[in-house]
Tab-separated table of C-alpha atoms in Angstrom:
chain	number	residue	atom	x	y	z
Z	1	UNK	CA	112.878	23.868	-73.540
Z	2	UNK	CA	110.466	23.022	-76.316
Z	3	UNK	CA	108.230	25.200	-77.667
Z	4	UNK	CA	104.450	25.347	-76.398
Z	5	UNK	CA	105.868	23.434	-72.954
Z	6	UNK	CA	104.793	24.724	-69.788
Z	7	UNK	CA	106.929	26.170	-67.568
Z	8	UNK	CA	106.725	28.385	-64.064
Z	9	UNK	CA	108.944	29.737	-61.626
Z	10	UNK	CA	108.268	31.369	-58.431
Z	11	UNK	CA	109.845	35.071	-57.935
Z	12	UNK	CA	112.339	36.293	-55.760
Z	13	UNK	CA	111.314	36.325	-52.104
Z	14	UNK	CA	111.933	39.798	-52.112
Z	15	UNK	CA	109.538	40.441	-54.475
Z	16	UNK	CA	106.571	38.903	-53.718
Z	17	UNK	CA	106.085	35.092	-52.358
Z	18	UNK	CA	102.512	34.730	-54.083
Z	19	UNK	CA	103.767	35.942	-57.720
Z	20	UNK	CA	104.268	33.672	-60.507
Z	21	UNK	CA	106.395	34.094	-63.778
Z	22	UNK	CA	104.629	32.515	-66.659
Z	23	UNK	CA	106.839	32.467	-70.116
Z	24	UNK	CA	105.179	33.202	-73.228
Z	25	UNK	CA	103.787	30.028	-75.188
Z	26	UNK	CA	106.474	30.691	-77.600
Z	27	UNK	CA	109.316	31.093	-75.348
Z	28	UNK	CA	112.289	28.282	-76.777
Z	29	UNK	CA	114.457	28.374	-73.501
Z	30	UNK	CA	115.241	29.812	-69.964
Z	31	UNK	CA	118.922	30.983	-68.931
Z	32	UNK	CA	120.086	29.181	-65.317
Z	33	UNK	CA	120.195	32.612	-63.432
Z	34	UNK	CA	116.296	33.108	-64.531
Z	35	UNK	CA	116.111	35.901	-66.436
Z	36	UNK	CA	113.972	36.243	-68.826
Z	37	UNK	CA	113.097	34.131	-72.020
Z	38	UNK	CA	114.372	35.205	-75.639
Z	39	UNK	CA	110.730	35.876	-76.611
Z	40	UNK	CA	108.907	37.726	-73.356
Z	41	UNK	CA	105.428	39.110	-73.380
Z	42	UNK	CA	105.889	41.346	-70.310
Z	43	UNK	CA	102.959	42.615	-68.553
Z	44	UNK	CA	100.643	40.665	-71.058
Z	45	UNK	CA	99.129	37.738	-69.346
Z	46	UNK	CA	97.952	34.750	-71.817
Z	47	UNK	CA	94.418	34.082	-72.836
Z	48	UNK	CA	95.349	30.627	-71.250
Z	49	UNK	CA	96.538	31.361	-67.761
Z	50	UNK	CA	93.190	33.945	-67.843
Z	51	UNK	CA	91.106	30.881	-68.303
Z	52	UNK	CA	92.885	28.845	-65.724
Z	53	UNK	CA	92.389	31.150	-63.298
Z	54	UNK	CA	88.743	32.030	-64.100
Z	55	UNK	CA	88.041	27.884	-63.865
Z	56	UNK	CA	89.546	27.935	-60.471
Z	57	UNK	CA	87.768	30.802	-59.013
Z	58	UNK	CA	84.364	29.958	-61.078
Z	59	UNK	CA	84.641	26.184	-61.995
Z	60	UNK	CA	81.513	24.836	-63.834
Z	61	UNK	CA	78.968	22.532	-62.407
Z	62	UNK	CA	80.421	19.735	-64.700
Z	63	UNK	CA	83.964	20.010	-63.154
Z	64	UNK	CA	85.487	17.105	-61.851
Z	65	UNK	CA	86.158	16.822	-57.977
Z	66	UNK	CA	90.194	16.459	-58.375
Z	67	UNK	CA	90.335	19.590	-59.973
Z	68	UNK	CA	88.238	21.886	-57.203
Z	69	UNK	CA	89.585	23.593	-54.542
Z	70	UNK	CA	88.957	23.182	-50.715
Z	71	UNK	CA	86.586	25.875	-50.897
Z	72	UNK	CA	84.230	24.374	-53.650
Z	73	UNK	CA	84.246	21.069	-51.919
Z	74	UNK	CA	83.469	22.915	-48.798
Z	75	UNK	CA	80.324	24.132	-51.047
Z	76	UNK	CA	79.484	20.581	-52.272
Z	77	UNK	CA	79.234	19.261	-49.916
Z	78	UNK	CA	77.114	21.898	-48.147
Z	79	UNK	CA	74.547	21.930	-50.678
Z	80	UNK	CA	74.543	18.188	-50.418
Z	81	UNK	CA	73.846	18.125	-47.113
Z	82	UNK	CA	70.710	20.330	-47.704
Z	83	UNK	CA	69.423	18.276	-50.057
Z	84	UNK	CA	69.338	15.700	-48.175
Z	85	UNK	CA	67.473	17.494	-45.045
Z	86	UNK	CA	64.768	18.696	-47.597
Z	87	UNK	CA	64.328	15.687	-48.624
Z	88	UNK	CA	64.261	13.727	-45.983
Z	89	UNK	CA	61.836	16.408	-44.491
Z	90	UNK	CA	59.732	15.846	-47.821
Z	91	UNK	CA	59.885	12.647	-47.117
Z	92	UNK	CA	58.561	12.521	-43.442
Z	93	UNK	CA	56.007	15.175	-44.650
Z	94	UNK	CA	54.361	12.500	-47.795
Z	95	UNK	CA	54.145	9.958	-45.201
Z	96	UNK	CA	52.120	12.124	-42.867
Z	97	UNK	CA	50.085	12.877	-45.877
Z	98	UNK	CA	49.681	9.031	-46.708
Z	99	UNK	CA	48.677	8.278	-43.086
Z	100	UNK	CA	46.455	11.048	-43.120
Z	101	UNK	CA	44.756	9.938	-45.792
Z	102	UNK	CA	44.749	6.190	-44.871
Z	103	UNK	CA	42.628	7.744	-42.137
Z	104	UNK	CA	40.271	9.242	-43.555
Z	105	UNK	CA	39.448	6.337	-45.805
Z	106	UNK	CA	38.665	4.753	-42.907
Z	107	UNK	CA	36.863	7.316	-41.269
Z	108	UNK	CA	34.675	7.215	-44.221
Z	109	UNK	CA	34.356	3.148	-44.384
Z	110	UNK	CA	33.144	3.312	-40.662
Z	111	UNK	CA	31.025	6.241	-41.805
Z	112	UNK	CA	29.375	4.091	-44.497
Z	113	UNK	CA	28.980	1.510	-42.081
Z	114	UNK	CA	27.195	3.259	-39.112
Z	115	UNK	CA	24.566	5.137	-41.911
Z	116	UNK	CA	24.291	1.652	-43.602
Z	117	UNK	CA	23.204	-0.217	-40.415
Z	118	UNK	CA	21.045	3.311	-38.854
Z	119	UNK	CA	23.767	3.141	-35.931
Z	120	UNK	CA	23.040	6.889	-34.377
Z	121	UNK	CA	24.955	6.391	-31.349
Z	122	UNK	CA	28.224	5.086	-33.833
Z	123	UNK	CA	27.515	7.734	-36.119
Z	124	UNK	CA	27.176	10.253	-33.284
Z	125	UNK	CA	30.757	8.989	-32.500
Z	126	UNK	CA	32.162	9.002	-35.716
Z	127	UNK	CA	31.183	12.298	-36.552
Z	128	UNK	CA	32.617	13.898	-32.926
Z	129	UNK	CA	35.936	12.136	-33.169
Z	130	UNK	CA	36.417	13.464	-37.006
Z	131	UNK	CA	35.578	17.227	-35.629
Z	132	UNK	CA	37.743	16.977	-32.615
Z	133	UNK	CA	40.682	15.743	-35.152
Z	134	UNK	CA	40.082	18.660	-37.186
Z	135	UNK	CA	38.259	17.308	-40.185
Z	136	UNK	CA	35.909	19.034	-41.958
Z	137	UNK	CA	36.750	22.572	-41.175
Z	138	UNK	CA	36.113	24.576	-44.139
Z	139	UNK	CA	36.851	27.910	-44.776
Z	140	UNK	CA	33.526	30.010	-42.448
Z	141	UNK	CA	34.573	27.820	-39.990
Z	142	UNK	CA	38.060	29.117	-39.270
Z	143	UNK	CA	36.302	32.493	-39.905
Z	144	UNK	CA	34.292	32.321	-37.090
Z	145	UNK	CA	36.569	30.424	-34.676
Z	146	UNK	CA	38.821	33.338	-35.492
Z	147	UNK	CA	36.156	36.090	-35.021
Z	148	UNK	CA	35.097	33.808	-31.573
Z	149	UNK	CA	38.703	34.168	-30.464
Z	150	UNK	CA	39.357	37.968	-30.748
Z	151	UNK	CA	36.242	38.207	-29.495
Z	152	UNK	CA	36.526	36.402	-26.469
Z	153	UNK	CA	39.910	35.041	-25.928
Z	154	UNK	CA	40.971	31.151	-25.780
Z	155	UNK	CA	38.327	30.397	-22.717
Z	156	UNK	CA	35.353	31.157	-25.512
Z	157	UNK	CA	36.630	29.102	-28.169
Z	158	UNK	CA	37.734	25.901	-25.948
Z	159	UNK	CA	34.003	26.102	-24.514
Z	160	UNK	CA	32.040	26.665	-27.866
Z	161	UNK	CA	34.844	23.880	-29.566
Z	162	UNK	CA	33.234	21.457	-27.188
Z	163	UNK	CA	29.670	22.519	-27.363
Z	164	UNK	CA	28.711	23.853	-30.796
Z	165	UNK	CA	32.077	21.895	-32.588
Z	166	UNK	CA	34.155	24.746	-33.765
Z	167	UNK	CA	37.903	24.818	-34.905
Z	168	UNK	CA	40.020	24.181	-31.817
Z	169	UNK	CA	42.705	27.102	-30.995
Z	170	UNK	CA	45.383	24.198	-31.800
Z	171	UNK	CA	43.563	23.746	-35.244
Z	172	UNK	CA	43.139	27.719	-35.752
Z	173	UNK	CA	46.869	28.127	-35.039
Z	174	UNK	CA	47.610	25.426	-37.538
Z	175	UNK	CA	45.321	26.218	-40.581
Z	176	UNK	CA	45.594	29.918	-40.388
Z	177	UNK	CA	48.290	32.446	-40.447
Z	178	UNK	CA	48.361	35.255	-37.704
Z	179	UNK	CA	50.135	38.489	-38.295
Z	180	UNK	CA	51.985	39.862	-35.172
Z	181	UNK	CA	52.049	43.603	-35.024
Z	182	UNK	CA	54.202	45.697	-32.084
Z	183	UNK	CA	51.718	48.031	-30.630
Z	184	UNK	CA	52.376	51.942	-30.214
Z	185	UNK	CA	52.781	51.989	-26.471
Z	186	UNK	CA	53.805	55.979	-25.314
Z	187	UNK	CA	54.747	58.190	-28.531
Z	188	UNK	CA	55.249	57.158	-31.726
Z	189	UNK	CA	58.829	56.507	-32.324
Z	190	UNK	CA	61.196	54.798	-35.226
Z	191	UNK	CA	61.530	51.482	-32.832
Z	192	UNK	CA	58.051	50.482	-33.632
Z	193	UNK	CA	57.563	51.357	-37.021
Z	194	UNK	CA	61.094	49.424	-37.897
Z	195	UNK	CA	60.085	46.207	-36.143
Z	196	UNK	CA	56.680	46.332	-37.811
Z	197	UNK	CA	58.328	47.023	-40.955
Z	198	UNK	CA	60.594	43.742	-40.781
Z	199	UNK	CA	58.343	41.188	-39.162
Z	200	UNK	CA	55.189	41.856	-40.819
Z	201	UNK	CA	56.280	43.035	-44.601
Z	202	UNK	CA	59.499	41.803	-44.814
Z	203	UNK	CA	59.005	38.407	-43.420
Z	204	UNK	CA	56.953	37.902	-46.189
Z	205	UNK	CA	58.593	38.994	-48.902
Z	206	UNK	CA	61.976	37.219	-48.654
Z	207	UNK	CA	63.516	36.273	-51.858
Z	208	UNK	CA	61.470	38.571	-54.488
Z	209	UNK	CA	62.918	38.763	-57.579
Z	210	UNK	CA	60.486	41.328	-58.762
Z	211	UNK	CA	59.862	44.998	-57.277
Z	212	UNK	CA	56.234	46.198	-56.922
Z	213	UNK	CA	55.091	49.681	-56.357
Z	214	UNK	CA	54.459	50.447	-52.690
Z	215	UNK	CA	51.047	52.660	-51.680
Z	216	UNK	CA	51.000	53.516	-47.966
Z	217	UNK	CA	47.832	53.909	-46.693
Z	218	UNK	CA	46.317	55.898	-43.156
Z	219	UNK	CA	42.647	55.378	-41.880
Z	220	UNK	CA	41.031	54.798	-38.392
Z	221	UNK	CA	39.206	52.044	-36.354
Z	222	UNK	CA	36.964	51.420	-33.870
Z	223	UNK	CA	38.518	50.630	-30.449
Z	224	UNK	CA	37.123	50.378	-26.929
Z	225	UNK	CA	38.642	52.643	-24.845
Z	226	UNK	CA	40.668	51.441	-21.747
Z	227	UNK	CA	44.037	50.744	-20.451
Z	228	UNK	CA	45.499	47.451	-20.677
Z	229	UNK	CA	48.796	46.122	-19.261
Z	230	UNK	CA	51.061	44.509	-21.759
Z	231	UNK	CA	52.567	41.951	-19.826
Z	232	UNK	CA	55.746	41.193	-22.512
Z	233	UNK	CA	56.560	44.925	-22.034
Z	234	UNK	CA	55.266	46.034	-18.292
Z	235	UNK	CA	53.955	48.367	-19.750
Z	236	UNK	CA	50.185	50.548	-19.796
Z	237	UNK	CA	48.786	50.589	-23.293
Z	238	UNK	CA	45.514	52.317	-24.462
Z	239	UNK	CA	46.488	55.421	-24.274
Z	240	UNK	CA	46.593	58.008	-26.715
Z	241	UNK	CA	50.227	58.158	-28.463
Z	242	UNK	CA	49.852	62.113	-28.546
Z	243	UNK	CA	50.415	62.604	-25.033
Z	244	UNK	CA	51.748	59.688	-23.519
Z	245	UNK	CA	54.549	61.221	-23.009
Z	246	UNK	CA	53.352	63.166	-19.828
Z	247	UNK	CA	53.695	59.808	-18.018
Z	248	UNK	CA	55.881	56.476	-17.840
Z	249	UNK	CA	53.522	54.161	-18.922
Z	250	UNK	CA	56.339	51.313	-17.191
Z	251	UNK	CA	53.976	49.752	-14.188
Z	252	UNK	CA	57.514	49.950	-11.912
Z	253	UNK	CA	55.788	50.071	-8.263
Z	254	UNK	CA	52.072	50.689	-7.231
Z	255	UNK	CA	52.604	54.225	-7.146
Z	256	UNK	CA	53.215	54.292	-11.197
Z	257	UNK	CA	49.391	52.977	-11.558
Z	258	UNK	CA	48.423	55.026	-9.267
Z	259	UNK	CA	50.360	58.412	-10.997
Z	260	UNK	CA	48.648	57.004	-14.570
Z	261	UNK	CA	45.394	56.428	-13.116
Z	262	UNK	CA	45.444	60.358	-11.352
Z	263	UNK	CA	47.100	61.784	-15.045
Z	264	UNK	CA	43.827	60.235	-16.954
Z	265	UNK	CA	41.404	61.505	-14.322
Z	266	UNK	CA	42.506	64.758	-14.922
Z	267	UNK	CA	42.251	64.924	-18.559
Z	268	UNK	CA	46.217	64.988	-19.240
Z	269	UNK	CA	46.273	61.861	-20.844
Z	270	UNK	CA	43.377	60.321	-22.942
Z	271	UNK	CA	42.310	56.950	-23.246
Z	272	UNK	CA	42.114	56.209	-27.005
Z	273	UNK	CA	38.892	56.616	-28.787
Z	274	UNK	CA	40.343	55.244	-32.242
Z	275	UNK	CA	43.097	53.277	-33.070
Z	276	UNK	CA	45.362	55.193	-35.958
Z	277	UNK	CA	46.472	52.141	-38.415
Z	278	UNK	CA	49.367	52.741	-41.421
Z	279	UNK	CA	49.306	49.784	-43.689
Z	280	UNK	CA	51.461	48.746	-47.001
Z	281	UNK	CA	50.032	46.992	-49.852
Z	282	UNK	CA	52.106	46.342	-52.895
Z	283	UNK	CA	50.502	47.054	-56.395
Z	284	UNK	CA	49.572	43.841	-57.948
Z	285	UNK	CA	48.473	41.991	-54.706
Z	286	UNK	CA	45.193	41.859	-52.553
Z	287	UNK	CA	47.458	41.788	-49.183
Z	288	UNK	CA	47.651	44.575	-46.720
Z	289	UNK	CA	50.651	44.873	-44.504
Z	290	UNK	CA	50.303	46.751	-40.959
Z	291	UNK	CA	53.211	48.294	-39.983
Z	292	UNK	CA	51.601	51.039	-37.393
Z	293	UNK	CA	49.044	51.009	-35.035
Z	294	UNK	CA	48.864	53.816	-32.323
Z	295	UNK	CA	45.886	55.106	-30.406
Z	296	UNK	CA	44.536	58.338	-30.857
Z	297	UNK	CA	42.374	60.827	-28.821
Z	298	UNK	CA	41.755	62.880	-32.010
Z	299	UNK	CA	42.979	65.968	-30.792
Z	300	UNK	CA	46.198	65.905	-33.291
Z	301	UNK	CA	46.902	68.543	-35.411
Z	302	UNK	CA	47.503	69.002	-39.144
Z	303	UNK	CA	51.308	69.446	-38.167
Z	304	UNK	CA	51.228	66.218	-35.862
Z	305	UNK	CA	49.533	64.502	-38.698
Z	306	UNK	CA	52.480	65.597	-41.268
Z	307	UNK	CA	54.933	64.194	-38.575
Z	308	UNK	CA	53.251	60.736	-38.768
Z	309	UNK	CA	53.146	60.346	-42.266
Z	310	UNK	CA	56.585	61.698	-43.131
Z	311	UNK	CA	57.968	59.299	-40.242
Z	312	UNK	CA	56.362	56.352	-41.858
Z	313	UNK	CA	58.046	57.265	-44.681
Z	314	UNK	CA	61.405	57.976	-43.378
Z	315	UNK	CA	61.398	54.590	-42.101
Z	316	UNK	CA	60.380	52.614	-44.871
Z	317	UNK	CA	63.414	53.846	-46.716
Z	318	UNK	CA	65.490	53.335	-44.044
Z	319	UNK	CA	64.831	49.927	-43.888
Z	320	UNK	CA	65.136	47.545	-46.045
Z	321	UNK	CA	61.746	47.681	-47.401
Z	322	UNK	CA	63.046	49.536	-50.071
Z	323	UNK	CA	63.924	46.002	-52.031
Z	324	UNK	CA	60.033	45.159	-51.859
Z	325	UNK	CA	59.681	48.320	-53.986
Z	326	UNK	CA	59.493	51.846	-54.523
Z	327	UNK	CA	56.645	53.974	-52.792
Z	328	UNK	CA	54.671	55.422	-55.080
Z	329	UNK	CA	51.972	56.954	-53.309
Z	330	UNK	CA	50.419	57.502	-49.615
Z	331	UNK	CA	46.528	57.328	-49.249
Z	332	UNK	CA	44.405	59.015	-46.701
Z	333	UNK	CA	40.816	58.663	-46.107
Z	334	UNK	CA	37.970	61.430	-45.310
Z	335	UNK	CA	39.482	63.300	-42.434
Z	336	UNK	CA	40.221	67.096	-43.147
Z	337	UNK	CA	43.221	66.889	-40.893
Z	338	UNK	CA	45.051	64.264	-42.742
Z	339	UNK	CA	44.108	65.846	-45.855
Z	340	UNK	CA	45.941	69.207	-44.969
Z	341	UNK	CA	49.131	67.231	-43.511
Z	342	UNK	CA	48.821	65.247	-47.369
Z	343	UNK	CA	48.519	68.350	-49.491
Z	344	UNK	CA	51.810	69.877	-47.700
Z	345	UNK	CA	54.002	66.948	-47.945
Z	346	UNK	CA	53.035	65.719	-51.776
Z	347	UNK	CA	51.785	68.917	-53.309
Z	348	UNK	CA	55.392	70.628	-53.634
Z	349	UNK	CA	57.167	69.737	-56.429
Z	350	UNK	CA	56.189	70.063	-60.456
Z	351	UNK	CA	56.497	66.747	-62.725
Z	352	UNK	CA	55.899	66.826	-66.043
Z	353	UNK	CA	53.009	64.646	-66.704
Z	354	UNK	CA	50.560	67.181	-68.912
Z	355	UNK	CA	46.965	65.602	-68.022
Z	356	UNK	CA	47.710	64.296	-64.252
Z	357	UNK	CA	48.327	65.679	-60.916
Z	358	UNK	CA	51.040	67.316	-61.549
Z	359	UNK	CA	52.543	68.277	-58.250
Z	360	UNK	CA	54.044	65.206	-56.215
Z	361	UNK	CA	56.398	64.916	-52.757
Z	362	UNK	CA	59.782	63.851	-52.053
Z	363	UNK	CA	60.815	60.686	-54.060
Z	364	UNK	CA	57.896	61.668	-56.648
Z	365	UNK	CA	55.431	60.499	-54.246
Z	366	UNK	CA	51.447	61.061	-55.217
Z	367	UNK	CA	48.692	61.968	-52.391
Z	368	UNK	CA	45.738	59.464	-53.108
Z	369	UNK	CA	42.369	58.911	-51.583
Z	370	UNK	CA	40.642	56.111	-50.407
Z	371	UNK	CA	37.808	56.109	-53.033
Z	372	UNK	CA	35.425	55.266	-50.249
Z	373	UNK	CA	35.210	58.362	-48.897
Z	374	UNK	CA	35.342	59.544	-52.184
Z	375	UNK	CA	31.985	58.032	-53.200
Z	376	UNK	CA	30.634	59.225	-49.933
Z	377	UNK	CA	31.481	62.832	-50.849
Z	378	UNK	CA	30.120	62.594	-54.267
Z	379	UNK	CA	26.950	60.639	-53.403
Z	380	UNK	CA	24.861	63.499	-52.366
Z	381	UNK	CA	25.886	65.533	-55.580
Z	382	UNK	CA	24.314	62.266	-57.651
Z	383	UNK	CA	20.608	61.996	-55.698
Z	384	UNK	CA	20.119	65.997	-55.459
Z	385	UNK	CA	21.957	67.731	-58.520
Z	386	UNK	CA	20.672	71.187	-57.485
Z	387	UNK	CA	23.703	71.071	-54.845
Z	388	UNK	CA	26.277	71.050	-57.950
């Protein structure tokens, strides 16, 4: 055989049935029972069969289509296929656009028209039909439709979007984004913190590219204290997550209300006077992220306290939060008890930072304040300095 001329033979069957021989590019012949060539290069493979096979397994965007596999292909025509969808959605979505705003150059011609011609029963008309579409709606508006509907639930809103013109629920849904948080119902446990953790944080951080520094943060708000049923979960919530587990807040027959009803009457369980909210914001943004909200009867304890914040923490490692980013520190607000539980869990271990805190937690995590409270603390000091 020539020299420089390609050549390949399969092995023995014995052998192996996916191994190939390749001579050496300067092999000059091959004897008929196969051995091997008069100039071998065992166990060396060439630079040239390396870049075959990296071009097969990695072939270049420019490659032409006879020389892919049925694999690439596969991929080609995948990612073709996508293409297409997005742009046929974009396509669908510019033509809403264009008939949107076909509309509301006619909206405005009529408009015109009416104020030209002092037509107050047309402009009445004109001006009722472009709220009810959902024109106009600026940002205070879809404040206060949103305020109205916490407030007072879908029956409010549908009568004051009739009588005063507010945003529509249909219109609130579409033009503003709602945040759905799992409640604590019954003791805090990993279950709730996890979901939390992936629908409200994770959700919206799909496909970062660049890690921010986590701070946790723990305060209280106001909450009016009763017992609801949660009808997704048959379940009693309200009540305070430090002792629900006295009952079985599941509403299985009428004698589980009634066993609730006698275990709040008699001071076992507590209805909650506060509601106990953990929230993540990343360093760099103005979003906060929920991931906890329990009720509390604030009886809890610096040790139940330390429980609750070292859970939220165990959990956020445990889940995949961790690609968001690193923690970096947890933040409390004025109450002594949450102070103590802080001061044990991130006051423990030296760093070597000469003109900082110096003492951090597990995973070199720093107790912070909310500054807040910290103002509140220190504004006394400023209008009287005889308390210094």
């Amino acid at each position: 055989m020539p020299a420089g001329a390609a050549q390949k033979k399969l092995s023995a069957p014995e052998k192996d049935d996916n191994v190939f021989d390749v001579p050496s590019t300067h092999c000059t012949a091959i004897t008929s029972d196969h051995t091997s060539c008069s100039a071998p290069t065992p166990g060396v493979p060439h630079s040239n069969v390396n870049h075959l096979a990296d071009a097969a397994r990695n072939p270049k965007s420019h490659t032409n289509y006879r020389y892919l596999g049925l694999a690439h292909m596969q991929d080609l025509a995948k990612g073709y296929a996508d293409q297409t969808r997005q742009l046929r959605l974009q396509g669908l979505n510019d033509s809403q656009k264009f008939m949107h705003t076909l509309t509301q150059l006619d909206d405005y011609q009529r408009l015109v028209m009416a104020i030209s011609e002092k037509d107050i029963p047309r402009l009445h008309q004109i001006v009722n039909v472009a709220l009810r579409n959902g024109a106009s709606y600026g940002a205070s508006d879809l404040d206060i439709a949103t305020l109205v509907f916490r407030l007072g639930g879908s029956q409010l809103l549908f009568t004051l979007n009739h009588s005063l013109g507010l945003p529509s629920i249909c219109t609130l849904c579409t033009r503003s984004t709602f945040t759905k948080l799992t409640p604590t119902i019954g003791p805090i446990c990993n279950e709730q913190l996890d979901e939390n953790i992936r629908s409200v944080m994770l959700k919206s951080h799909t496909g970062i590219t660049t890690q921010h520094g986590v701070s946790l943060m723990i305060d209280e708000i106001a909450l009016e204290e009763m017992a609801v049923h949660f009808s997704k979960y048959n379940k009693v919530a309200g009540l305070c997550w430090k002792h629900s587990h006295l009952i079985d807040p599941v509403l299985r027959t009428y004698e589980s209300a009634v066993t609730i009803a006698k275990k709040i009457h008699n001071g076992e369980v507590h209805l909650g006077k506060e509601l106990t909210v953990i929230g993540a914001a990343c360093f760099g943004e103005d979003e906060l992220y929920p991931i906890l909200a329990a009720p509390t009867c604030k009886t809890e304890d610096a040790g139940d306290m330390e429980g609750v914040l070292a859970r939220a923490i165990e959990r956020w490692n445990a889940t995949r939060a961790a690609t968001v980013g690193p923690l970096w520190s947890f933040a409390t607000d004025g109450d002594a008890t949450r102070h103590a539980a802080g001061h044990k869990l991130f006051l423990k271990t030296p760093y070597n930072m000469p003109g900082l805190n110096t003492l951090t937690g597990d995973g070199e995590v720093t107790l912070d304040f909310d500054f807040k409270h910290i103002f509140k603390r220190t504004h006394p000091f400023s209008l009287n300095p005889k308390l210094f």
